[in-house]
């Protein structure tokens, strides 16, 4: 089962999804820009965390597919 399907199962109203997902994306983008501007993180920190997060998501998806197959 994909993340999108799980999300649709938990949040039954499509209007909530259409509002929530863009708000979360905008919050994330503003947080990244704010941390760069304030000097809390370097660009390499942010790129590294994105790559690490993507790797963990792919590992989780691979484990889920293996367990359900």
Tab-separated table of C-alpha atoms in Angstrom:
chain	number	residue	atom	x	y	z
A	1	UNK	CA	0.000	0.000	0.000
A	2	UNK	CA	1.424	3.350	-0.990
A	3	UNK	CA	1.672	6.447	1.168
A	4	UNK	CA	-1.010	8.185	-0.877
A	5	UNK	CA	-3.448	5.331	-0.285
A	6	UNK	CA	-2.713	5.324	3.445
A	7	UNK	CA	-3.257	9.063	3.594
A	8	UNK	CA	-6.574	8.795	1.762
A	9	UNK	CA	-7.678	6.065	4.164
A	10	UNK	CA	-6.955	8.227	7.209
A	11	UNK	CA	-8.264	11.531	5.823
A	12	UNK	CA	-11.582	10.846	4.183
A	13	UNK	CA	-12.427	14.339	2.938
A	14	UNK	CA	-10.655	15.252	-0.317
A	15	UNK	CA	-10.966	18.978	0.435
A	16	UNK	CA	-8.814	18.525	3.531
A	17	UNK	CA	-6.114	16.799	1.465
A	18	UNK	CA	-6.184	19.516	-1.190
A	19	UNK	CA	-5.611	22.136	1.507
A	20	UNK	CA	-3.273	20.215	3.812
A	21	UNK	CA	-0.673	18.979	1.312
A	22	UNK	CA	0.139	22.396	-0.248
A	23	UNK	CA	0.274	23.945	3.238
A	24	UNK	CA	2.758	21.319	4.389
A	25	UNK	CA	4.887	21.805	1.275
A	26	UNK	CA	4.874	25.588	1.721
A	27	UNK	CA	5.766	25.276	5.410
A	28	UNK	CA	8.685	22.998	4.570
A	29	UNK	CA	9.976	25.329	1.854
A	30	UNK	CA	9.715	28.375	4.116
A	31	UNK	CA	11.473	26.526	6.926
A	32	UNK	CA	14.376	25.621	4.619
A	33	UNK	CA	14.728	29.198	3.354
A	34	UNK	CA	14.467	30.605	6.875
A	35	UNK	CA	17.187	28.325	8.207
A	36	UNK	CA	19.459	29.189	5.293
A	37	UNK	CA	18.960	32.920	5.730
A	38	UNK	CA	19.401	32.843	9.510
A	39	UNK	CA	22.601	30.835	9.165
A	40	UNK	CA	21.406	27.935	11.292
A	41	UNK	CA	22.226	25.455	8.509
A	42	UNK	CA	24.412	25.384	5.458
A	43	UNK	CA	23.056	24.359	2.076
A	44	UNK	CA	25.080	21.140	2.302
A	45	UNK	CA	23.273	20.271	5.569
A	46	UNK	CA	19.901	20.648	3.911
A	47	UNK	CA	20.878	18.686	0.804
A	48	UNK	CA	22.320	15.940	3.005
A	49	UNK	CA	19.147	15.725	5.068
A	50	UNK	CA	17.016	15.542	1.920
A	51	UNK	CA	19.149	12.683	0.573
A	52	UNK	CA	19.086	10.875	3.920
A	53	UNK	CA	15.311	11.268	4.176
A	54	UNK	CA	14.796	10.025	0.626
A	55	UNK	CA	16.986	7.009	1.348
A	56	UNK	CA	15.043	6.167	4.495
A	57	UNK	CA	11.721	6.496	2.672
A	58	UNK	CA	12.958	4.180	-0.092
A	59	UNK	CA	14.233	1.685	2.502
A	60	UNK	CA	10.878	1.747	4.273
A	61	UNK	CA	8.989	1.282	0.991
A	62	UNK	CA	11.258	-1.614	0.048
A	63	UNK	CA	10.711	-3.301	3.407
A	64	UNK	CA	6.949	-2.804	3.134
A	65	UNK	CA	6.889	-4.359	-0.347
A	66	UNK	CA	8.953	-7.309	0.858
A	67	UNK	CA	6.728	-7.931	3.866
A	68	UNK	CA	3.468	-7.739	1.906
A	69	UNK	CA	4.696	-9.884	-1.022
